[in-house]
PDB file of C-alpha atoms and ligand atoms in Angstrom:
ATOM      1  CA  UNK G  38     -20.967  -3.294  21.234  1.00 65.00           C
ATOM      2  CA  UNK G  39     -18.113  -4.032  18.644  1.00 83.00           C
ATOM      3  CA  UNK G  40     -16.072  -1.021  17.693  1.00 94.00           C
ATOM      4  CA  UNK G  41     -16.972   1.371  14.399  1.00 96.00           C
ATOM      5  CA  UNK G  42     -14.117   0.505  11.975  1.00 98.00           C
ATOM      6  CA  UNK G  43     -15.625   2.622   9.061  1.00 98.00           C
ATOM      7  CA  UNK G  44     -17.427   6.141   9.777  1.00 98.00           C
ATOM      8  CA  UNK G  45     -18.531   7.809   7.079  1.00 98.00           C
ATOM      9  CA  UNK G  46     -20.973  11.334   7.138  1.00 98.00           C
ATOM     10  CA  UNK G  47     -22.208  13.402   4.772  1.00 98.00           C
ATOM     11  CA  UNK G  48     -20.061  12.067   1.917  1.00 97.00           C
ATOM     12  CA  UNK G  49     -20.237  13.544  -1.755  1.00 97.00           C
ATOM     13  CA  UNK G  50     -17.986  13.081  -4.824  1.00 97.00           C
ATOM     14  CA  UNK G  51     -18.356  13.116  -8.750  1.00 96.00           C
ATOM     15  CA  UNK G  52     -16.232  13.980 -11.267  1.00 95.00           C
ATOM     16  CA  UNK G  53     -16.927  17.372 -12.829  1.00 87.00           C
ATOM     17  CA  UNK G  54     -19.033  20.163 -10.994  1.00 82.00           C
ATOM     18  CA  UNK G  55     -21.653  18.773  -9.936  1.00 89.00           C
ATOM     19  CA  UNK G  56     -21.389  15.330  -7.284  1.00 95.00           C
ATOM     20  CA  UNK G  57     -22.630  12.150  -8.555  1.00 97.00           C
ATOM     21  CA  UNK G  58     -22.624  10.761  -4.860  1.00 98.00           C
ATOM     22  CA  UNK G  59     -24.717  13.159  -2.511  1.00 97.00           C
ATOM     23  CA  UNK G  60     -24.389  13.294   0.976  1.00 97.00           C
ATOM     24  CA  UNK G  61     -23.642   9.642   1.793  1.00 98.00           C
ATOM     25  CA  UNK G  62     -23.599   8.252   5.668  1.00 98.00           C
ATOM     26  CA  UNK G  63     -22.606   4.464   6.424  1.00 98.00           C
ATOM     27  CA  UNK G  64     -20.943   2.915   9.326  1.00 98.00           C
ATOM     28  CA  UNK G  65     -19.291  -0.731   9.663  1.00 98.00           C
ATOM     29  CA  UNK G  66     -18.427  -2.075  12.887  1.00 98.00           C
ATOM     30  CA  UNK G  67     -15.626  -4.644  13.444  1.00 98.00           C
ATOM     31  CA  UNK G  68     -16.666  -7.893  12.312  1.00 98.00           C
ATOM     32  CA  UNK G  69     -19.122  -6.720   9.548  1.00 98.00           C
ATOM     33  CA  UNK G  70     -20.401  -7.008   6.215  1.00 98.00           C
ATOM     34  CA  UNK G  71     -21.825  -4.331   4.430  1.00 98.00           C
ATOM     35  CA  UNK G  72     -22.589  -4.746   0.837  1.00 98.00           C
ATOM     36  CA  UNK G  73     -23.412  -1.983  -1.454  1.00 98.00           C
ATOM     37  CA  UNK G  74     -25.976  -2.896  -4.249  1.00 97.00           C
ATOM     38  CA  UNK G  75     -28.004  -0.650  -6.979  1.00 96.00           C
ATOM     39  CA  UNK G  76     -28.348  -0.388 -10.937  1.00 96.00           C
ATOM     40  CA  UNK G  77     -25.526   0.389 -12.872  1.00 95.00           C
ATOM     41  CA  UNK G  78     -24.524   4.063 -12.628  1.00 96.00           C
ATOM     42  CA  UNK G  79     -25.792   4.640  -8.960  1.00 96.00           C
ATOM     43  CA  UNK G  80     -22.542   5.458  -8.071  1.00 97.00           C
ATOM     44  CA  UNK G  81     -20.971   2.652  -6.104  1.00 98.00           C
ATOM     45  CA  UNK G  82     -17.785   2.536  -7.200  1.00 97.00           C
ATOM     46  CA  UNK G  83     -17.779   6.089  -7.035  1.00 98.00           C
ATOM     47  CA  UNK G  84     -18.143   5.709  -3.393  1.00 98.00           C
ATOM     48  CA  UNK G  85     -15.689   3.151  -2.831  1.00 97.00           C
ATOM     49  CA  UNK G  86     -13.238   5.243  -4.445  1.00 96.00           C
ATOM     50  CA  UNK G  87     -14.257   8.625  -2.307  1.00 96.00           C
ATOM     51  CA  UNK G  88     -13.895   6.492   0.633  1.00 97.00           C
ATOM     52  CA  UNK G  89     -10.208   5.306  -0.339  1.00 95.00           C
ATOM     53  CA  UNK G  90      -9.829   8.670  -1.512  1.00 94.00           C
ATOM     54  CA  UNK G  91      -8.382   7.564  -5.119  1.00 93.00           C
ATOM     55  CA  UNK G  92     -11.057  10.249  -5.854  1.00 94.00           C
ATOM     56  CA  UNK G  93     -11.297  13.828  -3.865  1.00 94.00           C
ATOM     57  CA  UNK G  94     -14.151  14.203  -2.053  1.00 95.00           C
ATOM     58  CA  UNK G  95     -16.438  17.320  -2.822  1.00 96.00           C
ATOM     59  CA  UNK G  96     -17.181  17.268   0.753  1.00 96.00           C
ATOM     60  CA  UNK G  97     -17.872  14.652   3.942  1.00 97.00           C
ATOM     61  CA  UNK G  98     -15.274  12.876   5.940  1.00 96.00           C
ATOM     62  CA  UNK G  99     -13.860   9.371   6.235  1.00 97.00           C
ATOM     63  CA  UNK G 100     -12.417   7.714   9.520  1.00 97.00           C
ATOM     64  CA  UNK G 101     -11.018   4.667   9.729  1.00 97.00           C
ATOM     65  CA  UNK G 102     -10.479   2.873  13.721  1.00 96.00           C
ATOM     66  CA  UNK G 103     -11.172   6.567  14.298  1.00 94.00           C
ATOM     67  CA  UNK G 104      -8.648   8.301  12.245  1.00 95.00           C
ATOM     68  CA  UNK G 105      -9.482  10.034   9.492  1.00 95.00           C
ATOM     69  CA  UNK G 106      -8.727   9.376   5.897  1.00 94.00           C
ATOM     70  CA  UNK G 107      -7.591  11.874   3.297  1.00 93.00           C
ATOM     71  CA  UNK G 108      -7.974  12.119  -0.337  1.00 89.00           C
ATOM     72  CA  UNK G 109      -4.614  11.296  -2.253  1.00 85.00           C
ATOM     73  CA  UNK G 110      -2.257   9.576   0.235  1.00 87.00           C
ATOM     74  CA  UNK G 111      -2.136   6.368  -0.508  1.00 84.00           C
ATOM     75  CA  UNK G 112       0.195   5.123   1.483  1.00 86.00           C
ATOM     76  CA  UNK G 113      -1.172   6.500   5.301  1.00 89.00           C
ATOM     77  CA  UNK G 114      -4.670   5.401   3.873  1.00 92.00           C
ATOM     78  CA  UNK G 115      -3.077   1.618   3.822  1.00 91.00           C
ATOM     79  CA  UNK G 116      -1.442   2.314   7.224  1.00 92.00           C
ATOM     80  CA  UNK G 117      -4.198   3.707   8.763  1.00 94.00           C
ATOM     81  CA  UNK G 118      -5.865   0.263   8.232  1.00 96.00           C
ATOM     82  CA  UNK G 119      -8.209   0.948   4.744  1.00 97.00           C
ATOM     83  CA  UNK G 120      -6.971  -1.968   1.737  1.00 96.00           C
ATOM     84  CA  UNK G 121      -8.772  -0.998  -1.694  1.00 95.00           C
ATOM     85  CA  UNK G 122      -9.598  -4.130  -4.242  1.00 95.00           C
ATOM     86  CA  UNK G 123     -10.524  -2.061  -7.367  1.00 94.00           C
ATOM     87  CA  UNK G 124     -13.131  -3.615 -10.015  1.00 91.00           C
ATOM     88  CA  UNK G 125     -10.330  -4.320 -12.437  1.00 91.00           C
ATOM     89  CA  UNK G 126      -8.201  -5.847  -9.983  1.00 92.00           C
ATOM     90  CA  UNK G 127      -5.032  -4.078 -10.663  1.00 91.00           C
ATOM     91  CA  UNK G 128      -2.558  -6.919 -10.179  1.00 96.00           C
ATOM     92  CA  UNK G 129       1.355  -6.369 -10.849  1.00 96.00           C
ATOM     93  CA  UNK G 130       0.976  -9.006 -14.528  1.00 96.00           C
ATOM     94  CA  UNK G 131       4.275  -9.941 -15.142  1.00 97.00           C
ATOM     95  CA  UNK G 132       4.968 -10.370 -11.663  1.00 98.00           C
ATOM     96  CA  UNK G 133       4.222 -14.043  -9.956  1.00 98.00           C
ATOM     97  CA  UNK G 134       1.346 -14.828  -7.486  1.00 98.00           C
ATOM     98  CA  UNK G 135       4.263 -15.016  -4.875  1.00 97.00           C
ATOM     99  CA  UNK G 136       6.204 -11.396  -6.302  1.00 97.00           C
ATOM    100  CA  UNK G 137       2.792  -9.309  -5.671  1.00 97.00           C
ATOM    101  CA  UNK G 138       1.889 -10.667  -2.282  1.00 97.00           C
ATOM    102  CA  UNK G 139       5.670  -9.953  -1.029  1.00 96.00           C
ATOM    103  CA  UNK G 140       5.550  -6.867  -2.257  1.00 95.00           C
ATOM    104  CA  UNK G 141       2.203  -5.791  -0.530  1.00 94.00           C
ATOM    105  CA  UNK G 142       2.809  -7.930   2.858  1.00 94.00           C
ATOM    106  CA  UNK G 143       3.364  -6.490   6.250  1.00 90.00           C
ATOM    107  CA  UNK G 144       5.117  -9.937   7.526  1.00 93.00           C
ATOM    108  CA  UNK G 145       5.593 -13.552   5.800  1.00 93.00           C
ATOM    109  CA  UNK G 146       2.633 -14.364   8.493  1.00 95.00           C
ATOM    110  CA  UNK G 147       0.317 -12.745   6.430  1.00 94.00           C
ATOM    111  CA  UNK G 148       1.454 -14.440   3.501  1.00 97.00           C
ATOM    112  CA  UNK G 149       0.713 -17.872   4.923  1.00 96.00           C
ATOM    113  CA  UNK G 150      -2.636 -17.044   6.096  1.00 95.00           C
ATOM    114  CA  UNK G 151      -3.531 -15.715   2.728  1.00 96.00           C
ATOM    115  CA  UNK G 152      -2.356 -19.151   1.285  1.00 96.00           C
ATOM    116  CA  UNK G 153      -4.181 -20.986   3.637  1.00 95.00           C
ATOM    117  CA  UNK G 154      -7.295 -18.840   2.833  1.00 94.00           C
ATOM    118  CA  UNK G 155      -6.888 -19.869  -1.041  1.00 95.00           C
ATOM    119  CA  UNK G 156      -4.934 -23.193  -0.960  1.00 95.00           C
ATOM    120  CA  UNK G 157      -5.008 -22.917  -4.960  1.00 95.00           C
ATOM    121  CA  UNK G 158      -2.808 -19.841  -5.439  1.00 97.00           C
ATOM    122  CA  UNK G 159      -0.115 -22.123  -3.564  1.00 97.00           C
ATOM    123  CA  UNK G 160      -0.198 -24.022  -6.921  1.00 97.00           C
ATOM    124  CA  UNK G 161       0.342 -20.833  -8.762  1.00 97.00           C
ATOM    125  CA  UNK G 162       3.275 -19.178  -6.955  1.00 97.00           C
ATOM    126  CA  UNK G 163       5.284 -19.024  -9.822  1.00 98.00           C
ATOM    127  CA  UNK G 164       2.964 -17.916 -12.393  1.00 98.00           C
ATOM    128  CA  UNK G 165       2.779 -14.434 -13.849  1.00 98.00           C
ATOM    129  CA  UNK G 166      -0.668 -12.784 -12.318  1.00 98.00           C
ATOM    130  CA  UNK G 167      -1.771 -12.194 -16.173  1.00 97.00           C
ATOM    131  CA  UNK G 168      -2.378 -15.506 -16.489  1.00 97.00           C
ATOM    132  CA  UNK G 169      -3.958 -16.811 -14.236  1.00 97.00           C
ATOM    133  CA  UNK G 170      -7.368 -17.680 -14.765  1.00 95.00           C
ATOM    134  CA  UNK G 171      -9.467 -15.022 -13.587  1.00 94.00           C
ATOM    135  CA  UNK G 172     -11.107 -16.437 -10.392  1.00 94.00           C
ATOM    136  CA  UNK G 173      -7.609 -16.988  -9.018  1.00 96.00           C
ATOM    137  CA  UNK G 174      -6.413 -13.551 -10.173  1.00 96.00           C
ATOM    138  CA  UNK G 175      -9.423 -12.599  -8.088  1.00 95.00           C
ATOM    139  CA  UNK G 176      -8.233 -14.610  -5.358  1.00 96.00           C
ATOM    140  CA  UNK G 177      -5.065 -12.960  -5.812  1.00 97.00           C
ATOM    141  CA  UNK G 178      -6.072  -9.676  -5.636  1.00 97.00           C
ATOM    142  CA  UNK G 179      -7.923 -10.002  -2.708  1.00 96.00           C
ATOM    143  CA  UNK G 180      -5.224 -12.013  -0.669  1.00 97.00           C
ATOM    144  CA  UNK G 181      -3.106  -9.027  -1.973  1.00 97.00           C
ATOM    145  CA  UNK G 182      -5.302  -6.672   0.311  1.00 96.00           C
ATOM    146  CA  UNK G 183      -5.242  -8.958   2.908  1.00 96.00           C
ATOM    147  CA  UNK G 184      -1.695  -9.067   3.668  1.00 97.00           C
ATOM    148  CA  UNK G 185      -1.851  -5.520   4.368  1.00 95.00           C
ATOM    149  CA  UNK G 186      -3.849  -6.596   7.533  1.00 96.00           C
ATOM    150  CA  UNK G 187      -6.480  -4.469   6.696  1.00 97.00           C
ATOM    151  CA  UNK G 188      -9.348  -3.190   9.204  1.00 97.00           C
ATOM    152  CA  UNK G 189     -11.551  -2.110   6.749  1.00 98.00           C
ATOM    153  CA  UNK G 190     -11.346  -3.692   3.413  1.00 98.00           C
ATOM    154  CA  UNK G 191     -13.287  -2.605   0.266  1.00 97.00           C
ATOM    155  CA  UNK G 192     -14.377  -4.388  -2.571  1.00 97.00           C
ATOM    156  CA  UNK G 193     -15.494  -3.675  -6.008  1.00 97.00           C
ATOM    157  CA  UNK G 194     -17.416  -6.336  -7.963  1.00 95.00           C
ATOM    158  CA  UNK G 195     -15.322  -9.414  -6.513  1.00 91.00           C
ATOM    159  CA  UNK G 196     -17.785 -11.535  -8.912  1.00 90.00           C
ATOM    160  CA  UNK G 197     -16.634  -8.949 -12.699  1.00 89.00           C
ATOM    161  CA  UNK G 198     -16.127 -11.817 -15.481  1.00 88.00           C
ATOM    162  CA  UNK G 199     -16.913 -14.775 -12.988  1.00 91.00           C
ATOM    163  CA  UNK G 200     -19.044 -17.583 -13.525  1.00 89.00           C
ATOM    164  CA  UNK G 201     -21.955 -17.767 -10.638  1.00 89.00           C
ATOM    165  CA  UNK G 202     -20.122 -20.798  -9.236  1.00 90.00           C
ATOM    166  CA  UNK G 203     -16.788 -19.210  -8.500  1.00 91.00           C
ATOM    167  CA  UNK G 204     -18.687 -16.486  -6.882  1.00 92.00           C
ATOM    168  CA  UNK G 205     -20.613 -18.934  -5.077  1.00 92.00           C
ATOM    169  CA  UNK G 206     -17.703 -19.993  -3.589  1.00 91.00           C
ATOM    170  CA  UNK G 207     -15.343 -16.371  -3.029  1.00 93.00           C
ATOM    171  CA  UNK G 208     -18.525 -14.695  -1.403  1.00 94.00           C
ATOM    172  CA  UNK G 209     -17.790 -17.011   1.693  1.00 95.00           C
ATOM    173  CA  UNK G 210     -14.472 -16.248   2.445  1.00 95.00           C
ATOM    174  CA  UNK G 211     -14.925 -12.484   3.034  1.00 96.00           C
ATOM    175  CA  UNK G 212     -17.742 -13.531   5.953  1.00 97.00           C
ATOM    176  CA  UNK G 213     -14.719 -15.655   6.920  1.00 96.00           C
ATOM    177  CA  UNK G 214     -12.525 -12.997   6.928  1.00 96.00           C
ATOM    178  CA  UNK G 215     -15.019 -10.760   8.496  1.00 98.00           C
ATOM    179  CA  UNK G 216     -15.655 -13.461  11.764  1.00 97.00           C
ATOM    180  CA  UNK G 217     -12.018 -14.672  11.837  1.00 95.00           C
ATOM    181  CA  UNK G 218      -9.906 -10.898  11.608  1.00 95.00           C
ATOM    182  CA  UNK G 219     -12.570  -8.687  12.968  1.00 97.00           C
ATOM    183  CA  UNK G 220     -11.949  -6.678   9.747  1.00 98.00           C
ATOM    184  CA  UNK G 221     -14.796  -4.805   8.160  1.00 98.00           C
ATOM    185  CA  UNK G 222     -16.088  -5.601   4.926  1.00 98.00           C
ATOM    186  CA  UNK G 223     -17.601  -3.384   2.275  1.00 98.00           C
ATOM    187  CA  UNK G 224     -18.656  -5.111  -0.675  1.00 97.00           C
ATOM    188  CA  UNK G 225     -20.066  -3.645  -3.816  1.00 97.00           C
ATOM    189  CA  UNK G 226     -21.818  -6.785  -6.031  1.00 94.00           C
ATOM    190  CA  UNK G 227     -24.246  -7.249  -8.405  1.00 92.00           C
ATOM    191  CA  UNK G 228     -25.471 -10.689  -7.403  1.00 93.00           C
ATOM    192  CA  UNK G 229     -28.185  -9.176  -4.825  1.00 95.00           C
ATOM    193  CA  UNK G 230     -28.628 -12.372  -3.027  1.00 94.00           C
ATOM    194  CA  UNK G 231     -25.205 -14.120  -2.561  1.00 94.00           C
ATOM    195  CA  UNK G 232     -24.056 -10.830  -1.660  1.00 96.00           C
ATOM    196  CA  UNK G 233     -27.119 -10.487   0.879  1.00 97.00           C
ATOM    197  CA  UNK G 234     -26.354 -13.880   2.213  1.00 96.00           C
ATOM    198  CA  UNK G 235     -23.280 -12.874   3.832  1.00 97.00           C
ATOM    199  CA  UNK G 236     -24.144  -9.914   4.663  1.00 98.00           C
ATOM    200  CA  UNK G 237     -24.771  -7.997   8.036  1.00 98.00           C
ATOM    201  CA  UNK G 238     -26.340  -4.769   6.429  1.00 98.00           C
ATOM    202  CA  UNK G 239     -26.437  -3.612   3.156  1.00 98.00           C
ATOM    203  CA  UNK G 240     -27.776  -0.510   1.389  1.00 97.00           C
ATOM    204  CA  UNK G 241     -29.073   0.051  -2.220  1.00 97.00           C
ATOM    205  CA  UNK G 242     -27.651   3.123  -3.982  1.00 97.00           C
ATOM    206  CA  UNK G 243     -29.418   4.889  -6.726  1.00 96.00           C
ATOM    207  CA  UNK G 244     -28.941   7.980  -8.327  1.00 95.00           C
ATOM    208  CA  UNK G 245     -26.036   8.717  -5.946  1.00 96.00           C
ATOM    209  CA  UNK G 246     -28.360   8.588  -2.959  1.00 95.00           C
ATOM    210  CA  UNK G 247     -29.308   5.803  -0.573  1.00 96.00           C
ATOM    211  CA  UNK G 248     -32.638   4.361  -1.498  1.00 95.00           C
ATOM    212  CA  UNK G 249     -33.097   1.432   0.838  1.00 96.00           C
ATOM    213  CA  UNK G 250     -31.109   0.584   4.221  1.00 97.00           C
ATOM    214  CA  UNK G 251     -31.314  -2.995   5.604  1.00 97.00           C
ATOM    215  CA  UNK G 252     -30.057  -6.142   7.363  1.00 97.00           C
ATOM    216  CA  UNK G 253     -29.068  -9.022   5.394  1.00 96.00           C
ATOM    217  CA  UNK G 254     -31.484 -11.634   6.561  1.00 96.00           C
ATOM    218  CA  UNK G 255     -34.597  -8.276   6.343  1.00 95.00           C
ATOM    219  CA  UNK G 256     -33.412  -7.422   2.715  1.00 96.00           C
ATOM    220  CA  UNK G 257     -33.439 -11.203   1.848  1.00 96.00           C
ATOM    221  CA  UNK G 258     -36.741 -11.615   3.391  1.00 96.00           C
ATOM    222  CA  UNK G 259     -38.014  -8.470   1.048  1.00 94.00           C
ATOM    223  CA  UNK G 260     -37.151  -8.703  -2.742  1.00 93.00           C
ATOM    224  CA  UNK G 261     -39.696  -6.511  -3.880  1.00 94.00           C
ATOM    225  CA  UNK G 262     -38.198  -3.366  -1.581  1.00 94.00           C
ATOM    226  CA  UNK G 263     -35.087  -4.012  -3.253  1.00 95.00           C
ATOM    227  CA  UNK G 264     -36.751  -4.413  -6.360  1.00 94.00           C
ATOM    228  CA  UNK G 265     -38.436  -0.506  -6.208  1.00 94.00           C
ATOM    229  CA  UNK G 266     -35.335   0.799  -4.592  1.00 94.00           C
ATOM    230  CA  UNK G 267     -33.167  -0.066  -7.792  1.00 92.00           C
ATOM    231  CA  UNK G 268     -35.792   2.169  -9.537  1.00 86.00           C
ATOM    232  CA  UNK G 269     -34.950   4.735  -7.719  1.00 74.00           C
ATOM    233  CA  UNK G 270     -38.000   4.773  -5.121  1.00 70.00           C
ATOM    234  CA  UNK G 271     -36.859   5.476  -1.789  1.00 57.00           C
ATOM    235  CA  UNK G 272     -38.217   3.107   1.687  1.00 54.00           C
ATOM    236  CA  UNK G 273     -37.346   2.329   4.825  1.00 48.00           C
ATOM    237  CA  UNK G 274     -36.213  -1.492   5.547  1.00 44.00           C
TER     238      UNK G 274
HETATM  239  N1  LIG Z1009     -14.177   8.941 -14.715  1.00 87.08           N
HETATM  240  C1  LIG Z1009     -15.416   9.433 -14.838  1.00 87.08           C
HETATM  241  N2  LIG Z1009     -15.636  10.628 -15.401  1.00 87.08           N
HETATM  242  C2  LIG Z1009     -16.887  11.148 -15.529  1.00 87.08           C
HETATM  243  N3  LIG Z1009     -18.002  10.508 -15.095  1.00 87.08           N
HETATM  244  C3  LIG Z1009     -17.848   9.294 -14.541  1.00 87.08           C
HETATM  245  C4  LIG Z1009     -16.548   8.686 -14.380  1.00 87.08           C
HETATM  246  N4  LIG Z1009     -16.718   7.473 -13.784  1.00 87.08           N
HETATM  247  C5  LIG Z1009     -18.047   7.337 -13.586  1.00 87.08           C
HETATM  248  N5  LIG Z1009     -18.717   8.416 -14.034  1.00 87.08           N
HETATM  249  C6  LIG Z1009     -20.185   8.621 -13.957  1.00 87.08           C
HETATM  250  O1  LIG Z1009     -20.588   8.567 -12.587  1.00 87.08           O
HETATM  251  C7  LIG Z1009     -21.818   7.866 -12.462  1.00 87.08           C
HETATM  252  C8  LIG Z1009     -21.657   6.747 -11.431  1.00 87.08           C
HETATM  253  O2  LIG Z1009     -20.695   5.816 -11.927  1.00 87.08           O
HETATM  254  P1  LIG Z1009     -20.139   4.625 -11.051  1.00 87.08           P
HETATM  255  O3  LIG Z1009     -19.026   4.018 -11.825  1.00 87.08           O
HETATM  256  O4  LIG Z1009     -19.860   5.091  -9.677  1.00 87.08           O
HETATM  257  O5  LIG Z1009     -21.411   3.652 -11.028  1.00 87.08           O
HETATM  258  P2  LIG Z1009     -21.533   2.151 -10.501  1.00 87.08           P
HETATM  259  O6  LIG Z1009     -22.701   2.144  -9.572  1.00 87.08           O
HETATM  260  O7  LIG Z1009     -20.240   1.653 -10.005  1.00 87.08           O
HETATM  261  O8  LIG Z1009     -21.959   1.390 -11.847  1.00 87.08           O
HETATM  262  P3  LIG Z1009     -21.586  -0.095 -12.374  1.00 87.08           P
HETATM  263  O9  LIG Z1009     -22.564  -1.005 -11.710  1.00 87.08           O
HETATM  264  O10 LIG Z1009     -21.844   0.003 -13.846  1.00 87.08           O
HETATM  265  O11 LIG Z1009     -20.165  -0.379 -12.037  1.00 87.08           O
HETATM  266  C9  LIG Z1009     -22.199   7.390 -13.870  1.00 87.08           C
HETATM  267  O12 LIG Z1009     -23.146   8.277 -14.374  1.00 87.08           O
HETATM  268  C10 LIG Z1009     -20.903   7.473 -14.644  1.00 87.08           C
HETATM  269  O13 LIG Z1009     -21.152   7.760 -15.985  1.00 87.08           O
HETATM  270 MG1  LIG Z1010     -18.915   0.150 -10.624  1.00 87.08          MG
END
């Protein structure tokens, strides 16, 4: 059995009195893909941030590898193994594809792999990160997380302003990433089935609570549970 990377129990979070997440459990092992789908407004990338604890949590508990993560240290989140990629991406601009990877690696290592992963930002290297297009600032941003040598690594909406085809082809490389570091992978995506395609498990949030629980190749295999579960009618997978 591979190890539990990312624990999660009982997690709730919102942003005035009352939580807009409730009671949330989800668990990624080493190795694995877990995407996070639902309607806009269910609350998934208030989750993502709870998890990373950019947001305080109203209650529940993170762990990463074991160790658990607090709300509003960034830095000992990142060193206890958990990389963030937020929705809007939040490169350094007027820095160069080569100035924000340096600044976020652990060792030149890292770097390379990242360049190897996305041969076309080794085109870029001196370009400002504001202008590149955006599938490589995409690229960017997530080789930026990866040179933290992440264990768990969160995603929001890798495919925001990209045309199906670029998706098509980013999707791939976090399995890749997934098989070849052992990291896991928590995706949140609104194209249901590329995102099920590379997926281990995934789970459908709605209305802040989890409405549908599943394996990749079970949820692909069902369209019309995924269908009701984005309208907020709860089943089992
Ligand atoms: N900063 C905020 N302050 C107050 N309410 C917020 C804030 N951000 C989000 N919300 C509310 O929390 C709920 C969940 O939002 P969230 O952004 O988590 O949804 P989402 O599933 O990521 O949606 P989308 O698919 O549109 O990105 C929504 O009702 C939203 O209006
Ligand atoms: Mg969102």
């Amino acid at each position: 059995m591979s190890e539990i990377l990312l624990e999660v129990k009982g997690l709730s979070a919102g942003y005035v009195a009352s939580p807009v997440v409730r009671d949330l459990d989800l668990t990624v092992k080493a190795g694995e893909v877990l995407s996070i789908l639902g309607p806009n407004g269910a609350g998934k990338t208030t989750t993502l941030l709870a998890i990373s604890g950019m947001l305080p949590r109203m209650s529940g508990s993170v762990t990463v590898a074991g160790q658990e993560i607090h709300s509003g240290r960034p830095r000992p989140t990142v060193k206890a193994g958990l990389s963030y990629v937020p929705d809007d991406r939040a490169l350094f601009r007027t820095l160069t594809v080569a100035e924000n990877l340096k600044l976020a690696a652990k060792d030149k290592a890292g770097v390379d792999e990242v360049y190897d992963l996305f041969p076309r930002l080794t085109e870029r290297l001196n370009v400002q990160a504001g202008l590149l297009s955006g599938g490589e600032q995409q690229q960017l941003a997530i080789g930026r997380a990866l040179v933290q040598r992440p264990r768990v690594l969160l995603i929001d909406e890798l495919s925001m302003g990209l045309a199906p085809v670029i998706v098509e082809a980013l999707l791939p490389v976090l399995r890749r990433v997934a098989d070849e570091t052992g990291a896991g992978v928590v995706l949140v995506e609104q194209h249901v089935q590329l995102a099920l395609s590379i997926s281990d498990t995934a789970m459908v949030l709605a209305h802040g609570e989890v409405a549908l629980t599943g394996t990749g190749a079970d949820l692909i295999a069902h369209p019309k549970k995924i269908e009701a579960a984005y309208l907020g009618e709860s089943s089992a997978a």
